[in-house]
Coordinates of C-alpha atoms and ligand atoms in Angstrom, one line a residue:
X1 CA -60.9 71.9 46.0
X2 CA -63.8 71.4 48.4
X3 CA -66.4 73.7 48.8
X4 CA -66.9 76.3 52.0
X5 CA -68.7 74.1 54.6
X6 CA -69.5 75.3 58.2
X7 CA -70.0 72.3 60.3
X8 CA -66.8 71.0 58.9
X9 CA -63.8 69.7 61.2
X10 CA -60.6 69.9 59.2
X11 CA -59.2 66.3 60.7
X12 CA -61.9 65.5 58.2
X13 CA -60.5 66.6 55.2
X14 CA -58.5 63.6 54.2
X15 CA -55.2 65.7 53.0
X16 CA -55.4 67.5 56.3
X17 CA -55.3 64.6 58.6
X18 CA -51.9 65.3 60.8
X19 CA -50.8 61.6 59.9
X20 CA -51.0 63.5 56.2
X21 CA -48.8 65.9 56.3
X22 CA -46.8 64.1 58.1
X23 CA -46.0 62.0 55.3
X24 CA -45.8 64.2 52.6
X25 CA -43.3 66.0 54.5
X26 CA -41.3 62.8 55.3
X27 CA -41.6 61.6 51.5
X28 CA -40.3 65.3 51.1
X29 CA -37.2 64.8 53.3
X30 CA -36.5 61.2 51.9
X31 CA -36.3 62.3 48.5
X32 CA -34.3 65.1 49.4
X33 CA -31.7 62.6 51.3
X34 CA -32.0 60.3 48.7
X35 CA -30.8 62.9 45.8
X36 CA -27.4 62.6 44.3
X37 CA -26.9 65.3 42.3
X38 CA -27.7 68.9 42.5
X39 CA -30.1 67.5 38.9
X40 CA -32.2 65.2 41.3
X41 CA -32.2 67.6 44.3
X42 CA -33.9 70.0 42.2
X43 CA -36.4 67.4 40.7
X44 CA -37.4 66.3 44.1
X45 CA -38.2 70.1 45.0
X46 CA -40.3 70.3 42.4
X47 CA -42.2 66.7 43.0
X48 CA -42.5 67.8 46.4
X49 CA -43.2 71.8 46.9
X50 CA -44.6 72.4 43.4
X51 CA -47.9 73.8 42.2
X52 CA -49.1 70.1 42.2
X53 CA -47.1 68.5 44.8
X54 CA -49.3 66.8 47.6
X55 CA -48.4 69.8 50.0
X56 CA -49.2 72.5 48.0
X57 CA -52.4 70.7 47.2
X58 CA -53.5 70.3 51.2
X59 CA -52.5 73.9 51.5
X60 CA -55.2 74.9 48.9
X61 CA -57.6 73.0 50.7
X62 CA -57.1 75.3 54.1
X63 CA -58.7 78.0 52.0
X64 CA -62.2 76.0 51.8
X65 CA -62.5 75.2 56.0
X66 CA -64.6 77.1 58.3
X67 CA -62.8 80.3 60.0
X68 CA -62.4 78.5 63.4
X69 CA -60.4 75.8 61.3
X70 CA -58.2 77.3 59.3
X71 CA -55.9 78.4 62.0
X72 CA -55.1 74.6 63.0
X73 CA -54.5 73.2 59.5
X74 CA -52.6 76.5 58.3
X75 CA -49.9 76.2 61.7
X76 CA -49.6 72.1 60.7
X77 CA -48.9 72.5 56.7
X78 CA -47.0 75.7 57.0
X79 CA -45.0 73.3 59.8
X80 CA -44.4 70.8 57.5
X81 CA -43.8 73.3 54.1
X82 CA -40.9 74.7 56.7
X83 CA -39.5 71.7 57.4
X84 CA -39.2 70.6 53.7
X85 CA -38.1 74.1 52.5
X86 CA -34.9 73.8 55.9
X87 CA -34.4 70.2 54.6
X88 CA -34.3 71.2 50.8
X89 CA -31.5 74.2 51.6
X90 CA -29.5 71.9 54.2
X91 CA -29.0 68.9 51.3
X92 CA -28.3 71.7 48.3
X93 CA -25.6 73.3 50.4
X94 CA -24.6 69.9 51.3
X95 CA -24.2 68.6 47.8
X96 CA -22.9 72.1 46.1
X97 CA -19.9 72.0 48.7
X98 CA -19.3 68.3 47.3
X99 CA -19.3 69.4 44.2
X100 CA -17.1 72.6 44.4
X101 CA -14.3 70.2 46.3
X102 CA -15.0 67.5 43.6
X103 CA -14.3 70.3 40.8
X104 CA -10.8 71.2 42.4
X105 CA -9.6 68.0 42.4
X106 CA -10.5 67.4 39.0
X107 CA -9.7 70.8 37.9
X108 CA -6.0 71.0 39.9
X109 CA -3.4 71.9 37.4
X110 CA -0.3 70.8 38.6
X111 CA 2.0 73.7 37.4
X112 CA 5.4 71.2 38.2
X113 CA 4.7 69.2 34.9
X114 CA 6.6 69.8 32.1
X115 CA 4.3 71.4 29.4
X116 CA 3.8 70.3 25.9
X117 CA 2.9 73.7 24.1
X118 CA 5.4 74.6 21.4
X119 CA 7.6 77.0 23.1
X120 CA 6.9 80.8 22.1
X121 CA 11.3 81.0 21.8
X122 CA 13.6 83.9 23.3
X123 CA 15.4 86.7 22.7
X124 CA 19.1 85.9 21.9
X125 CA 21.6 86.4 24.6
X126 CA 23.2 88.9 22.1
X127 CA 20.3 91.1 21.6
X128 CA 19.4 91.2 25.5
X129 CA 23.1 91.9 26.2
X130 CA 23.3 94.4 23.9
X131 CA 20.0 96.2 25.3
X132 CA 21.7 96.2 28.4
X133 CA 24.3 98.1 27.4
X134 CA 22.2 100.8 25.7
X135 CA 20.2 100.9 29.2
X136 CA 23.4 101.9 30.9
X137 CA 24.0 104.6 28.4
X138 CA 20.4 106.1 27.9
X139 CA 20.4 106.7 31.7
X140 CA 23.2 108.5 31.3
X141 CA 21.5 110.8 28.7
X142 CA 22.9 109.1 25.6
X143 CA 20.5 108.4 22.6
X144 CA 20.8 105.2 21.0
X145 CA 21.2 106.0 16.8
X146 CA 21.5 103.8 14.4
X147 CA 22.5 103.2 10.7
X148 CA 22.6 101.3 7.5
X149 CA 24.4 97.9 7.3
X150 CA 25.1 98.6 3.7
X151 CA 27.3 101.9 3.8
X152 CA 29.1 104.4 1.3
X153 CA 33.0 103.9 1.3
X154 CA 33.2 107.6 2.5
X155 CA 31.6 106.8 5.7
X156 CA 33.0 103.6 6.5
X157 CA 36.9 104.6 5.8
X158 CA 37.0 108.4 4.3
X159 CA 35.2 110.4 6.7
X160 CA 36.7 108.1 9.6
X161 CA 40.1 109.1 7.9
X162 CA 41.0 106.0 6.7
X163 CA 42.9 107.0 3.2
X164 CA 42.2 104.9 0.0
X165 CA 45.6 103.2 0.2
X166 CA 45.7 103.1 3.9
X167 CA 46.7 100.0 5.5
X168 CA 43.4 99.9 7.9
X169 CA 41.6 98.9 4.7
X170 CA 42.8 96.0 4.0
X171 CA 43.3 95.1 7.6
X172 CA 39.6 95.4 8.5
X173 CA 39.0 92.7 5.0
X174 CA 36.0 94.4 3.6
X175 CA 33.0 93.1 1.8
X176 CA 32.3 94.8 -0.9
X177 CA 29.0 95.2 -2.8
X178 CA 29.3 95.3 -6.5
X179 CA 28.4 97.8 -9.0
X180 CA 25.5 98.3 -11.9
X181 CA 26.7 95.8 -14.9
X182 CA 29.6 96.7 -16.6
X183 CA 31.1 98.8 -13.6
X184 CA 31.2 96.0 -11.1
X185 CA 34.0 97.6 -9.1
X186 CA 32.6 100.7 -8.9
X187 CA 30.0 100.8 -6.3
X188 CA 32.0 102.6 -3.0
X189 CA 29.5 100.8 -1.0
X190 CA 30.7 98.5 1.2
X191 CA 28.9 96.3 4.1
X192 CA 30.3 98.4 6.8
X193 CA 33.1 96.7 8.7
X194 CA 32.7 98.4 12.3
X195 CA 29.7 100.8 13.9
X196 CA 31.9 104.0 13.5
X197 CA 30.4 105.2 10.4
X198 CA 27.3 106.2 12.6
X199 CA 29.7 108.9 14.4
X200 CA 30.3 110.6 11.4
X201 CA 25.9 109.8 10.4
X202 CA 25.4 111.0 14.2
X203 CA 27.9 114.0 13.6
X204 CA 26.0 115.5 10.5
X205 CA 22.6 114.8 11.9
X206 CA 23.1 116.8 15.3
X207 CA 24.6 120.1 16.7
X208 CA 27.3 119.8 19.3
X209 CA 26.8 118.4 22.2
X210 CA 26.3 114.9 20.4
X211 CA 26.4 112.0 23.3
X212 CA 25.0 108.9 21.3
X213 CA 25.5 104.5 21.6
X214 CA 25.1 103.1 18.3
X215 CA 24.6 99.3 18.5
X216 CA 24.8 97.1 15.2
X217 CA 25.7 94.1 13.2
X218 CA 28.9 94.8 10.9
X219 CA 30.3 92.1 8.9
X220 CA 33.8 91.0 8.1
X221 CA 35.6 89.0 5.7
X222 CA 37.1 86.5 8.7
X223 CA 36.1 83.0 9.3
X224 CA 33.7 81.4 11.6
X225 CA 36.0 79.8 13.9
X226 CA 35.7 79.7 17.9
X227 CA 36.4 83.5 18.7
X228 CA 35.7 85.1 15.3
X229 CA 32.6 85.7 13.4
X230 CA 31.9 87.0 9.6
X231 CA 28.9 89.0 11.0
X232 CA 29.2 90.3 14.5
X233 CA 27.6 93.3 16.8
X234 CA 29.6 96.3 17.8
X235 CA 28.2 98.8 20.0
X236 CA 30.2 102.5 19.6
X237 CA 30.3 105.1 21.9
X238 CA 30.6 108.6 20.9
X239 CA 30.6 112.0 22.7
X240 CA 31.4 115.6 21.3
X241 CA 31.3 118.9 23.7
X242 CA 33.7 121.2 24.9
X243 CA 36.5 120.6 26.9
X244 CA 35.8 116.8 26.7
X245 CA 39.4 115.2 27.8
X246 CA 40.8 111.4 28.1
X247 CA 39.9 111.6 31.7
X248 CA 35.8 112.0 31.0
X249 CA 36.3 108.7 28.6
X250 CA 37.8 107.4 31.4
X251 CA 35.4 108.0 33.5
X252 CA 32.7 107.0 31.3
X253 CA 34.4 103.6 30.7
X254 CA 34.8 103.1 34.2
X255 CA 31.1 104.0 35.0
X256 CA 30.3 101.6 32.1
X257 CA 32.2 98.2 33.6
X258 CA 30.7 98.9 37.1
X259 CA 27.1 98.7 35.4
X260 CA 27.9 95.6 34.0
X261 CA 30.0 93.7 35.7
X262 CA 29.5 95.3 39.7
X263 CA 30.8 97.5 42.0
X264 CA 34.9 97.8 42.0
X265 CA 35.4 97.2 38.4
X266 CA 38.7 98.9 37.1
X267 CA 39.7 99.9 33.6
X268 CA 43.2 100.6 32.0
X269 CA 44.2 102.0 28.5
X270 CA 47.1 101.2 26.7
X271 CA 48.2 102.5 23.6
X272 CA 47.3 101.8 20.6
X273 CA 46.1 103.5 17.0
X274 CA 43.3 104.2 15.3
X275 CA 43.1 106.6 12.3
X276 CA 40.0 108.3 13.6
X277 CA 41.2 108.7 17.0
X278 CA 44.4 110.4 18.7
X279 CA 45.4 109.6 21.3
X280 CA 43.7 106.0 20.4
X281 CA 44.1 103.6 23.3
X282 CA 42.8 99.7 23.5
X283 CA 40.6 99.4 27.1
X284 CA 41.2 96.7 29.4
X285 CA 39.2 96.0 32.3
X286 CA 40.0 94.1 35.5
X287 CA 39.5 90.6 35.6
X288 CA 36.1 90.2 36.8
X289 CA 36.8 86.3 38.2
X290 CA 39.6 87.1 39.7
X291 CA 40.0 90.6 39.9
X292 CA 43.6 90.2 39.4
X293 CA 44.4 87.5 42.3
X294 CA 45.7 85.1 39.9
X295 CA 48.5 87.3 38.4
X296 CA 52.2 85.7 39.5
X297 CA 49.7 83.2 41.8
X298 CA 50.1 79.6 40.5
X299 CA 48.0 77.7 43.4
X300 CA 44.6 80.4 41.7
X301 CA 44.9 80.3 37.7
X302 CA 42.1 81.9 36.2
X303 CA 41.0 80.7 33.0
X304 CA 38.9 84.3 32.0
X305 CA 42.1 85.9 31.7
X306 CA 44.3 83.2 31.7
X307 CA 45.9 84.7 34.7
X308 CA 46.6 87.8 33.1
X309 CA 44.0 89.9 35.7
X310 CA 42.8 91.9 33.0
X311 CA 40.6 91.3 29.8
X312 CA 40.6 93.4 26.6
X313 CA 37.4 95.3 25.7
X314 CA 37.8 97.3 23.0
X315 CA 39.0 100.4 21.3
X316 CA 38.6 104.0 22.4
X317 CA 40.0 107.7 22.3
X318 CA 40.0 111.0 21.3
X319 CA 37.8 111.6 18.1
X320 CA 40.8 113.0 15.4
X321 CA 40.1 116.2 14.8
X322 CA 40.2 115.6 11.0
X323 CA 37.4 113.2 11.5
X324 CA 35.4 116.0 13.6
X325 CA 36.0 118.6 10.5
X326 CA 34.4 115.8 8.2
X327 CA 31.5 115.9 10.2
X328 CA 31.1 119.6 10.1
X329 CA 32.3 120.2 13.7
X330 CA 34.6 122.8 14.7
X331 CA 38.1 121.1 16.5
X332 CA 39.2 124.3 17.5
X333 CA 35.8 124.6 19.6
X334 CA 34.7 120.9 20.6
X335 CA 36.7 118.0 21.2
X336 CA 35.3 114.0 21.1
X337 CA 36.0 110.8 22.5
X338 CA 34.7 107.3 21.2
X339 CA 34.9 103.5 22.2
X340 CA 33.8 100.7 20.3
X341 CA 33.5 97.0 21.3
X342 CA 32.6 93.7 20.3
X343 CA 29.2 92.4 21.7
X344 CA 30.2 88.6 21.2
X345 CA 33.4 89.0 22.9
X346 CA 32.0 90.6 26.0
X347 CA 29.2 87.4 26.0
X348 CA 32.1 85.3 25.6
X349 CA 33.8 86.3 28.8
X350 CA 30.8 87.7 30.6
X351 CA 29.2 84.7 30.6
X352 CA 31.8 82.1 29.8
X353 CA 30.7 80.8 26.4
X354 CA 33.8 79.3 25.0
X355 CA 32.8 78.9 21.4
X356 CA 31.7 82.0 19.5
X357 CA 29.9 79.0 17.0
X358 CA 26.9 78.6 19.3
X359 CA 26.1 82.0 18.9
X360 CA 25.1 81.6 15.0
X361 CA 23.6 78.7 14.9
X362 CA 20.5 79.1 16.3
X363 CA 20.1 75.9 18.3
X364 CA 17.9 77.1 21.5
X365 CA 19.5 74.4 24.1
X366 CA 22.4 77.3 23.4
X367 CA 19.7 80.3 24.2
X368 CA 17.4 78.8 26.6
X369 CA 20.3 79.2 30.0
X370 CA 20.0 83.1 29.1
X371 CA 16.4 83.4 30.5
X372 CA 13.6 82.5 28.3
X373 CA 13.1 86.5 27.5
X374 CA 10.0 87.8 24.8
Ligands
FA5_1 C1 37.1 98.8 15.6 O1 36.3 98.2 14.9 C2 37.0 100.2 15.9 N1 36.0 100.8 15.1 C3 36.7 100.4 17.4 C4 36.9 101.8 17.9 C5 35.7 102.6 17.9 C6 38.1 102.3 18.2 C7 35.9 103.9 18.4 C8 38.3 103.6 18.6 C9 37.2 104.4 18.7 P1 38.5 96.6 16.1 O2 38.8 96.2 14.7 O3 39.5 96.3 17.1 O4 38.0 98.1 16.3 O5 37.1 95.8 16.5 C10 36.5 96.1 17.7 C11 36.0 94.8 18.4 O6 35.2 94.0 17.5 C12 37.1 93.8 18.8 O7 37.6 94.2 20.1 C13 36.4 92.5 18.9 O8 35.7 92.4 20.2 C14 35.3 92.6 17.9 N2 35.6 91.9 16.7 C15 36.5 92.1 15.7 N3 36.5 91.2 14.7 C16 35.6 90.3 15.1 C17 35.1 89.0 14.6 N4 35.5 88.6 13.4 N5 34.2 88.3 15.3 C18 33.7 88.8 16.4 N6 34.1 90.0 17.0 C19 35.1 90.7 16.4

């Protein structure tokens, strides 16, 4: 830096000269215009406005010029430091915006493409299906309960009054689990054959009023053929209080179709029997394709009920009051109604899967139509 001098005219001082600072601050601007990169931009700024930059370098020499002189040189390199700092701001903002729209082109993920991450897999139609079901019940005010696959004799036939010899037994072709060694046929444990055990589980674990859905796998000795499975889902229905009649299972069964299948859904009961219910009846509801249209029409068959307008559900009626004094209830007092149903059957129909096959073996081009559900 020079030294204080009073007779000194700063057009002297060589970094002073205007035709000086003019430069530097040109050189300033061209390198800034000449950067390419947000990298160079910011090498130029320090070349140029730095401790040691020729600018900053005339600016400490305004510190060593006579009073009257200072005022001159200061308004010209303060000029010129302005118009490098404008320039330096203008061509970052400039090249940050390129940047930013260069990033979202090379960032865009085009969320049309078909991905290539294994897929996480879904819940099976007969899980979600069966969910549903409870849904309708819970809101309702039923609980959902549950019990064991492998059941005691007594709560798979006796309890449900379904005698030793009696016909039902054989009908419903049990599994059986075997005994310790040496008493192979003695077990009375069974893999239970429908969900009605858990009335009678439901029964003894609660006081009247019992309203409870009790969804489950039970098992079978039948084949695996298009409408029949070995192991299947059930979901029962079961409701003990006084003065329950045929009309409030009606009711309920109605109620139960219109959740799942829409507004205007019908049911019918026809006769039937079950040991653990009297009056038993088998439930029907109203064609939900054709709502009955096709009956007697040729020109509109219907292939969901094969033109019969209705498709069978299940079973239902009033809970036998032998089966309620099994469970510790009171006939005289409280009376019962149940329903139980096949989960793959209503799939089948509900959602036109002809073979009940698909539904076992896993394959997800079978599971992936249903919704892709974790
Ligand atoms: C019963 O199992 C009674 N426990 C239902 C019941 C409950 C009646 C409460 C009264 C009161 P059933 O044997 O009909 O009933 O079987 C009920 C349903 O299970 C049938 O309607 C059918 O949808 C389904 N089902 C029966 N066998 C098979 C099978 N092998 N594969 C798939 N679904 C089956």
């Amino acid at each position: 830096m020079s030294a204080p001098n009073k007779s000194y005219d700063p057009v002297e001082v060589e970094a002073l000269k205007p035709e000086e600072i003019e430069r530097m601050r040109d050189e300033a601007l061209a390198a800034f215009a000449a950067a390419d990169s947000l990298d160079a931009l910011q090498e130029a700024k320090v070349a140029h406005t730095g401790g040691t930059s020729p600018l900053s370098l005339a600016n400490r020499e305004i510190g060593a010029l006579p009073p009257h002189a200072k005022a001159e040189a200061g308004k010209r390199v303060g000029m010129a430091r302005g118009a490098v700092s404008k320039a330096f701001a203008a061509r970052q903002a400039e090249l940050e915006a390129e940047r930013d729209a260069r990033v979202l082109v090379e960032e865009a993920v085009d969320v049309t493409l078909p991905y290539d991450r294994t897929p996480a897999g879904a819940r099976h139609p007969l899980t979600t299906l069966s969910e549903r079901i409870e849904d309708v019940f819970v809101a309702m005010g039923y609980e959902v309960a549950e019990g064991p696959e492998v059941e005691a004799e007594w709560f798979n036939f006796d309890a449900l009054n379904i005698g030793p010899d009696h016909p039902a037994r054989g009908m419903q072709d049990t599994f059986f689990v075997q005994g310790p060694k040496g008493r192979e046929t003695e077990s009375n444990v069974v893999l239970r054959t429908h969900t009605s055990p858990v009335q009678i589980r439901s029964m003894l674990d609660r006081e009247p009023p019992v309203y409870v859905i009790c969804p489950g796998r039970v098992y079978r000795s039948d084949e695996l053929d298009a409408t029949h499975t070995p192991v299947f889902m059930q979901v029962e229905l079961l409701a003990v209080d006084e003065g329950l009649t045929m009309s409030d299972l009606k009711g309920t069964l109605d109620h139960m179709v219109q959740a799942l299948f829409g507004e205007g859904m019908t049911t019918r009961l026809r006769p039937n029997f079950f040991p653990f219910t009297e009056p038993s009846a088998e439930m029907d509801m109203v064609c939900y394709v054709c709502r009955g249209e096709s009956v007697g029409n040729p020109d509109r068959p219907c292939r969901t009920c094969s033109s019969e307008g209705w498709i069978e559900l299940g079973g239902c009626g009033m809970v036998n009051p032998k089966v309620l004094t099994a469970a510790g209830i009171d006939p005289e007092k409280y009376s019962g109604f149940a329903f139980g149903f096949g989960i793959e059957r209503m799939l089948m129909f509900r959602h036109n899967v002809e073979d009940m096959r698909d539904m076992v073996e896993g394959d997800v081009r079978f599971t992936r139509p249903f919704g892709m559900e974790i």
